[in-house]
PDB file of C-alpha atoms in Angstrom:
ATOM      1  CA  UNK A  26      17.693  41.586  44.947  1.00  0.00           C
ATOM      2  CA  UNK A  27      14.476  41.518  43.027  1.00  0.00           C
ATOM      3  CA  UNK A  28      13.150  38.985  40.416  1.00  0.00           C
ATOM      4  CA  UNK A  29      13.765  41.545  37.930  1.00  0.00           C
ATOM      5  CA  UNK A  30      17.528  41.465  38.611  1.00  0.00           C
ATOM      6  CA  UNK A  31      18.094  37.241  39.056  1.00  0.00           C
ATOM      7  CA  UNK A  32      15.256  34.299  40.244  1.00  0.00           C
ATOM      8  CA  UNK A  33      15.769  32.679  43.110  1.00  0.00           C
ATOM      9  CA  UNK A  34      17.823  30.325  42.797  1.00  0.00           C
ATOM     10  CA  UNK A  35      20.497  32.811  41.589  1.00  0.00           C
ATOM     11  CA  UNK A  36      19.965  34.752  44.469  1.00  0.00           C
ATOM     12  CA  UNK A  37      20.555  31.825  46.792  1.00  0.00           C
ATOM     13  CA  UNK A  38      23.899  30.841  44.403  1.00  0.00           C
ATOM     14  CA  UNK A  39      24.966  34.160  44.853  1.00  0.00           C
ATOM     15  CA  UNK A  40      24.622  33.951  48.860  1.00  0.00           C
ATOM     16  CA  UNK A  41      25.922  30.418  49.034  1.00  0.00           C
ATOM     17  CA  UNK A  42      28.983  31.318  46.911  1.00  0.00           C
ATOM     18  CA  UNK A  43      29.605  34.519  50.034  1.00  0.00           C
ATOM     19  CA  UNK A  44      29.080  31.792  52.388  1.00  0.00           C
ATOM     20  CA  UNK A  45      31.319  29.455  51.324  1.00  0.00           C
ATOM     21  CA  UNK A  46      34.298  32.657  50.735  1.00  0.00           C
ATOM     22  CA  UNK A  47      33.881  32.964  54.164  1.00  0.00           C
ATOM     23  CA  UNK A  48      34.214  29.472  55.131  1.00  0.00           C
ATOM     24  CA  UNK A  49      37.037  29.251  53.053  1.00  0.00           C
ATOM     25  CA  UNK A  50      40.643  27.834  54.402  1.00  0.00           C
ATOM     26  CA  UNK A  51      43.442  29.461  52.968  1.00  0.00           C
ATOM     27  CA  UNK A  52      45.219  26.513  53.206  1.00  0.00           C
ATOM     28  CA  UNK A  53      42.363  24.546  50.804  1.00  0.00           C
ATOM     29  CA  UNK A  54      41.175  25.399  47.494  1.00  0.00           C
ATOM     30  CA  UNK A  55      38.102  23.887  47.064  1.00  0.00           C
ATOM     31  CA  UNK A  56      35.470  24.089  43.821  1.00  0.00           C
ATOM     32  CA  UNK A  57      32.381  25.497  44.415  1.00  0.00           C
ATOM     33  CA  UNK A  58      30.044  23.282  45.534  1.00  0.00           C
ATOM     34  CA  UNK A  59      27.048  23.558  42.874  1.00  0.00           C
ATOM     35  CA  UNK A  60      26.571  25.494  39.513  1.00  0.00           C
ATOM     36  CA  UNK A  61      25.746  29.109  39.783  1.00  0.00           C
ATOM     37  CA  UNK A  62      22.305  29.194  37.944  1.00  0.00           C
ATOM     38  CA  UNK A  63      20.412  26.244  37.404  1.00  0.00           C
ATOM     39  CA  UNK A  64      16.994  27.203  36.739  1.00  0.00           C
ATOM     40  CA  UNK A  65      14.570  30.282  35.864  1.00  0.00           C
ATOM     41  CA  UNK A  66      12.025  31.655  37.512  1.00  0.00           C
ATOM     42  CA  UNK A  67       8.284  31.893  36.416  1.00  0.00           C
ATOM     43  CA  UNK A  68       4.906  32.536  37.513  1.00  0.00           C
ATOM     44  CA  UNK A  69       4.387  30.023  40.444  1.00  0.00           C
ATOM     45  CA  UNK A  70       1.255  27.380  40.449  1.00  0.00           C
ATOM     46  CA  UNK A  71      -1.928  28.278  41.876  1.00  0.00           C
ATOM     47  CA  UNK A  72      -5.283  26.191  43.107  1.00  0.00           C
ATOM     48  CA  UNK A  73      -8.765  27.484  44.308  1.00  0.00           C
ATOM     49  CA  UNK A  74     -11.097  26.306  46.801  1.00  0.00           C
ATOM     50  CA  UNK A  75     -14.303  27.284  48.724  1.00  0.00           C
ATOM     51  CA  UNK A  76     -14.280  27.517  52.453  1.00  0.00           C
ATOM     52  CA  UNK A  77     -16.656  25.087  52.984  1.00  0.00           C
ATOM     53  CA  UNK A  78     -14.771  22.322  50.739  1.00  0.00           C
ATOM     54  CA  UNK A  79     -11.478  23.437  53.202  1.00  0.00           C
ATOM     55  CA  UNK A  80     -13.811  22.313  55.995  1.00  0.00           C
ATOM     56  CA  UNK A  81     -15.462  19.215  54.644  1.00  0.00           C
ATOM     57  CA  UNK A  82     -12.002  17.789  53.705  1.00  0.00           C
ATOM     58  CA  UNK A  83      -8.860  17.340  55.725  1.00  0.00           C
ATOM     59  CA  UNK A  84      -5.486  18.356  55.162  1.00  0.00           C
ATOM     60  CA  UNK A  85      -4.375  15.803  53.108  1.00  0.00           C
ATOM     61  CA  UNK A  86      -6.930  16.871  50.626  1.00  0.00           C
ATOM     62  CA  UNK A  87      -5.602  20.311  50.665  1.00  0.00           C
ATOM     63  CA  UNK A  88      -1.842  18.617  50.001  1.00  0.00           C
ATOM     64  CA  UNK A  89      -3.322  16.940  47.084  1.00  0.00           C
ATOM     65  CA  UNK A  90      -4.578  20.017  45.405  1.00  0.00           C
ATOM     66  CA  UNK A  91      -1.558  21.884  45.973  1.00  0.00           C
ATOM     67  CA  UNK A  92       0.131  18.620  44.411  1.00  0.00           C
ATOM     68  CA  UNK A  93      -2.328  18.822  41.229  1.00  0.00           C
ATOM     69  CA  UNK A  94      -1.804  22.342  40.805  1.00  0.00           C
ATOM     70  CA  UNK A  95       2.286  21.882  40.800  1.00  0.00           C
ATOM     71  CA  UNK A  96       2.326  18.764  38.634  1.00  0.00           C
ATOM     72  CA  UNK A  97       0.305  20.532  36.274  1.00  0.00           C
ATOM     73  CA  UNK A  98       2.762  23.569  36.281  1.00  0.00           C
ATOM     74  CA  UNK A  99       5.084  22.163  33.228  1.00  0.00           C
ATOM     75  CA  UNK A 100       6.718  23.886  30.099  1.00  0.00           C
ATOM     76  CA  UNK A 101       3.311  23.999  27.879  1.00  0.00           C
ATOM     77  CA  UNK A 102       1.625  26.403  30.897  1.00  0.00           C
ATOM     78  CA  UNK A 103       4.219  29.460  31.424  1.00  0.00           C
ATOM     79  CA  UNK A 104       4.500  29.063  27.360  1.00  0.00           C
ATOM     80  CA  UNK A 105       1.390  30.024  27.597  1.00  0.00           C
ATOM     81  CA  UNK A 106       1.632  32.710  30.469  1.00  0.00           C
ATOM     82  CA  UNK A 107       5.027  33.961  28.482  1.00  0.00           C
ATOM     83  CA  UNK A 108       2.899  34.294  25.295  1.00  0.00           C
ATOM     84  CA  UNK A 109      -0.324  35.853  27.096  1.00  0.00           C
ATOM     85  CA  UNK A 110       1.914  38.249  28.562  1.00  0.00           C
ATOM     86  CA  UNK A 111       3.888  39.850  26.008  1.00  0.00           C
ATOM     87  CA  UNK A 112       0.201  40.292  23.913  1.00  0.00           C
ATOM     88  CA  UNK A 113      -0.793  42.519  27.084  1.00  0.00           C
ATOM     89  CA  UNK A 114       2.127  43.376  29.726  1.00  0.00           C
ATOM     90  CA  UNK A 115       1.622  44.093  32.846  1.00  0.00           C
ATOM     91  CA  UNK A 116       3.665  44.297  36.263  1.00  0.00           C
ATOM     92  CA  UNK A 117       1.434  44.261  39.406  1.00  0.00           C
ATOM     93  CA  UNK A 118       1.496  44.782  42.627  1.00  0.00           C
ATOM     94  CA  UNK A 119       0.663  41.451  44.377  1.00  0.00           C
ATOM     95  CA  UNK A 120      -1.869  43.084  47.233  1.00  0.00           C
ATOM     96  CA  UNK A 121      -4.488  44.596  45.292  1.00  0.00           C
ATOM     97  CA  UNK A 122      -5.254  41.478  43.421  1.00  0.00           C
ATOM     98  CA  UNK A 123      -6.562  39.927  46.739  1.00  0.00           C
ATOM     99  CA  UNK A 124      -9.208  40.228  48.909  1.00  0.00           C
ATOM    100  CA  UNK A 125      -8.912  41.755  52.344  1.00  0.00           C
ATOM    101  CA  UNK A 126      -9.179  37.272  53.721  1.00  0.00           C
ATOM    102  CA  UNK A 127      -6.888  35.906  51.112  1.00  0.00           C
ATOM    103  CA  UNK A 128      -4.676  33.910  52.365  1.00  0.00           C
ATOM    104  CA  UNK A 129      -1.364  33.177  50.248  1.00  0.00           C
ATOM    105  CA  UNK A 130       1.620  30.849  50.960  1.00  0.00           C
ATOM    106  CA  UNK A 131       4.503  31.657  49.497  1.00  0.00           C
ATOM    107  CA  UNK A 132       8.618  30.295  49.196  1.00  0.00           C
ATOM    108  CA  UNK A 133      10.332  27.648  47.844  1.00  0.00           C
ATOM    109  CA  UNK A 134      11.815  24.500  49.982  1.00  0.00           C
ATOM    110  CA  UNK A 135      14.832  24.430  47.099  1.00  0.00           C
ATOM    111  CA  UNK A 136      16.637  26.951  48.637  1.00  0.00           C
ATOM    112  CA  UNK A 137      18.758  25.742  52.331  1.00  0.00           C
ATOM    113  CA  UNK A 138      18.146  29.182  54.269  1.00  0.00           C
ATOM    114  CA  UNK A 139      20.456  27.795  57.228  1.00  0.00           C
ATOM    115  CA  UNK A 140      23.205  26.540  55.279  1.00  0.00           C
ATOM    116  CA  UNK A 141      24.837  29.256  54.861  1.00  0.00           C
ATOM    117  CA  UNK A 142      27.858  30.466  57.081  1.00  0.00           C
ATOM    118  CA  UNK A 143      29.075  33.323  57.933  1.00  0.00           C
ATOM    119  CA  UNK A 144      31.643  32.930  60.746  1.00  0.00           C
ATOM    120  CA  UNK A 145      28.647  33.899  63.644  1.00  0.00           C
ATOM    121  CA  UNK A 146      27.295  30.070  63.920  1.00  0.00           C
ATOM    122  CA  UNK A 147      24.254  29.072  62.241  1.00  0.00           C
ATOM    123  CA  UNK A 148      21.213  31.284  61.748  1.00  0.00           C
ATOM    124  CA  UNK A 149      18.697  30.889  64.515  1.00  0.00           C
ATOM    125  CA  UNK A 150      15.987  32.131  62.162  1.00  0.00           C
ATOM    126  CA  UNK A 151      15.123  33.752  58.952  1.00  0.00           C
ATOM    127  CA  UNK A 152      13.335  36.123  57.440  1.00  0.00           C
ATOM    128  CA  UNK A 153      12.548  36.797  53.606  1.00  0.00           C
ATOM    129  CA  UNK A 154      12.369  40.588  53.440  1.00  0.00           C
ATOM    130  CA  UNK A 155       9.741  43.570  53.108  1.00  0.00           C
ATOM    131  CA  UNK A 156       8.976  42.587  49.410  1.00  0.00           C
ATOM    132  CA  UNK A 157       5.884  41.111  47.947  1.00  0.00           C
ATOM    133  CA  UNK A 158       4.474  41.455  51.528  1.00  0.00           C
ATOM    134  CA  UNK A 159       0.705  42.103  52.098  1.00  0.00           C
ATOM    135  CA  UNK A 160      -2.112  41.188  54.598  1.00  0.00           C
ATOM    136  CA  UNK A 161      -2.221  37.300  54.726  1.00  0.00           C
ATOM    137  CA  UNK A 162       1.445  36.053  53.280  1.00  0.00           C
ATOM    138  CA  UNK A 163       2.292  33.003  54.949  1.00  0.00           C
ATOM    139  CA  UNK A 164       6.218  31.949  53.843  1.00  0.00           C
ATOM    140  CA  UNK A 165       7.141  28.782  54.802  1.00  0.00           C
ATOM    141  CA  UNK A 166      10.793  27.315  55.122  1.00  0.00           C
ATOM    142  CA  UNK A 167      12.500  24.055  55.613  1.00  0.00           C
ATOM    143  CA  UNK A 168      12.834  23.721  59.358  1.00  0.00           C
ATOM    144  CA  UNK A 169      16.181  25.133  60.980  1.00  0.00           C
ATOM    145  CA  UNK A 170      15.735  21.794  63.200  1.00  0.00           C
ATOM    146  CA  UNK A 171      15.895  19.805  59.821  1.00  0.00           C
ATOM    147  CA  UNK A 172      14.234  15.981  59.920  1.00  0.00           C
ATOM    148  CA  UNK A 173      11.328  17.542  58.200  1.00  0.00           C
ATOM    149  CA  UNK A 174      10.346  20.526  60.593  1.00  0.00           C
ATOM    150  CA  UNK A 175       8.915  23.898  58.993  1.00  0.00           C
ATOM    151  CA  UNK A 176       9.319  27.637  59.790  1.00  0.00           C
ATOM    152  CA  UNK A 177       6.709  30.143  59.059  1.00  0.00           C
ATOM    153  CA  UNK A 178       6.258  33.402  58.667  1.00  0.00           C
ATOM    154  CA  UNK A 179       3.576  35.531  58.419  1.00  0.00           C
ATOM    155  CA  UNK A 180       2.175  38.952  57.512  1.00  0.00           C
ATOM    156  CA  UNK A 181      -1.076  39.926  59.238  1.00  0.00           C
ATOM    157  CA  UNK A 182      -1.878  43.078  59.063  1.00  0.00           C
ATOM    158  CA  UNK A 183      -4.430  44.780  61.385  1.00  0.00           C
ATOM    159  CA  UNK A 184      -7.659  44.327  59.907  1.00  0.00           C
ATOM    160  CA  UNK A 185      -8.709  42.220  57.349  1.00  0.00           C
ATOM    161  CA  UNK A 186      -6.831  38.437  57.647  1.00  0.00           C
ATOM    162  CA  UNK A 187      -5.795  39.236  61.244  1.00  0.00           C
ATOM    163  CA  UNK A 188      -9.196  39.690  62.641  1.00  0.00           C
ATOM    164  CA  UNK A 189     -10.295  36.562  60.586  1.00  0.00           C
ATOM    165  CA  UNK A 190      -7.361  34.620  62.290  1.00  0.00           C
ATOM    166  CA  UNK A 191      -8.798  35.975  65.601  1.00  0.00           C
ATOM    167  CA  UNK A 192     -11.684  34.683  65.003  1.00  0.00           C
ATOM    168  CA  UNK A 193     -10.683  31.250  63.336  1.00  0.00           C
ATOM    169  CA  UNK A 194      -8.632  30.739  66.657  1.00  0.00           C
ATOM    170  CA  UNK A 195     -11.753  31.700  68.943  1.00  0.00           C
ATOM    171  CA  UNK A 196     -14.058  29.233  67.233  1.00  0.00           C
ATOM    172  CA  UNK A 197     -11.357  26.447  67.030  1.00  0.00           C
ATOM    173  CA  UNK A 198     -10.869  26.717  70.717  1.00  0.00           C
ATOM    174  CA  UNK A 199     -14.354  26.809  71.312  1.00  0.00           C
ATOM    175  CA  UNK A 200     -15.468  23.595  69.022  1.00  0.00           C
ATOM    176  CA  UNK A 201     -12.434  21.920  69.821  1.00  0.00           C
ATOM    177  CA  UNK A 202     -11.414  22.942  73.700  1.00  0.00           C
TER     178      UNK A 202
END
């Protein structure tokens, strides 16, 4: 499923609601659990640096921007988008608006990828699919450990972000041992 069929959160209803079917006791009848669509989905937040101010600054500072740039994100802004967009519409494809060393982080920790049940035991990873991929897309997930923990994954490509990685690690190990 696609953003163009449901957001995200419907998606996740949707899969919870299987889950749940399958968890099911015939000899219980239970509600479901939440409501099946609570929110929409709309252009995500989105802050800039230089790579010099990532280095200067620790990562704290980087939490903070990301923290500006979400707080920021309210009603008044994808007005704005919504209106911008239907003067000029456009559908893209996410990679060629990046350089070959962009880095992008993407997901959402709102949705509980290892709560769901199908009768094989809980998930021992996850995965979010072959769309919206390109060279550099880091998605993060709430840890299937829980207390906090994180998953990633990520798509480097060869070329462009990987080699930069690759080099990243080599100086890091070098400067730092």
């Amino acid at each position: 499923m696609n953003h163009c069929i449901g957001d995200g959160t419907a998606y996740w209803n949707f899969f919870n609601t299987f889950s749940e079917i399958f968890q099911n006791d015939d000899r219980v009848s239970s509600p479901i659990s939440h409501q099946p669509i609570n929110t929409k989905w709309f252009p995500e937040a989105s802050t800039e640096t230089k790579v010099g101010e990532l280095l200067e600054n620790d990562l704290g500072w980087v939490a903070w921007k990301i923290h500006i740039a979400i707080t920021n994100h309210d009603d008044k802004v994808v007005r704005n988008w919504v209106e911008e967009w239907l003067h000029s519409p456009f559908v893209y494809k996410s990679d060629l608006f990046f350089d070959p060393y962009t880095v992008m982080m993407g997901s959402s920790p709102r949705f509980n990828m290892y709560g769901n049940e199908f009768g094989m035991g809980k998930a021992l990873g996850v995965r979010s699919g072959y769309a919206n991929k390109f060279d550099g897309k880091i998605t993060s997930y709430p840890g299937q450990e829980g207390g906090g923990s994180i998953d990633l994954e990520g798509q480097l490509d060869k070329g462009g972000v990987c080699n930069f990685a690759i080099i990243a690690i080599r100086v890091y190990v070098e400067v730092c041992g």
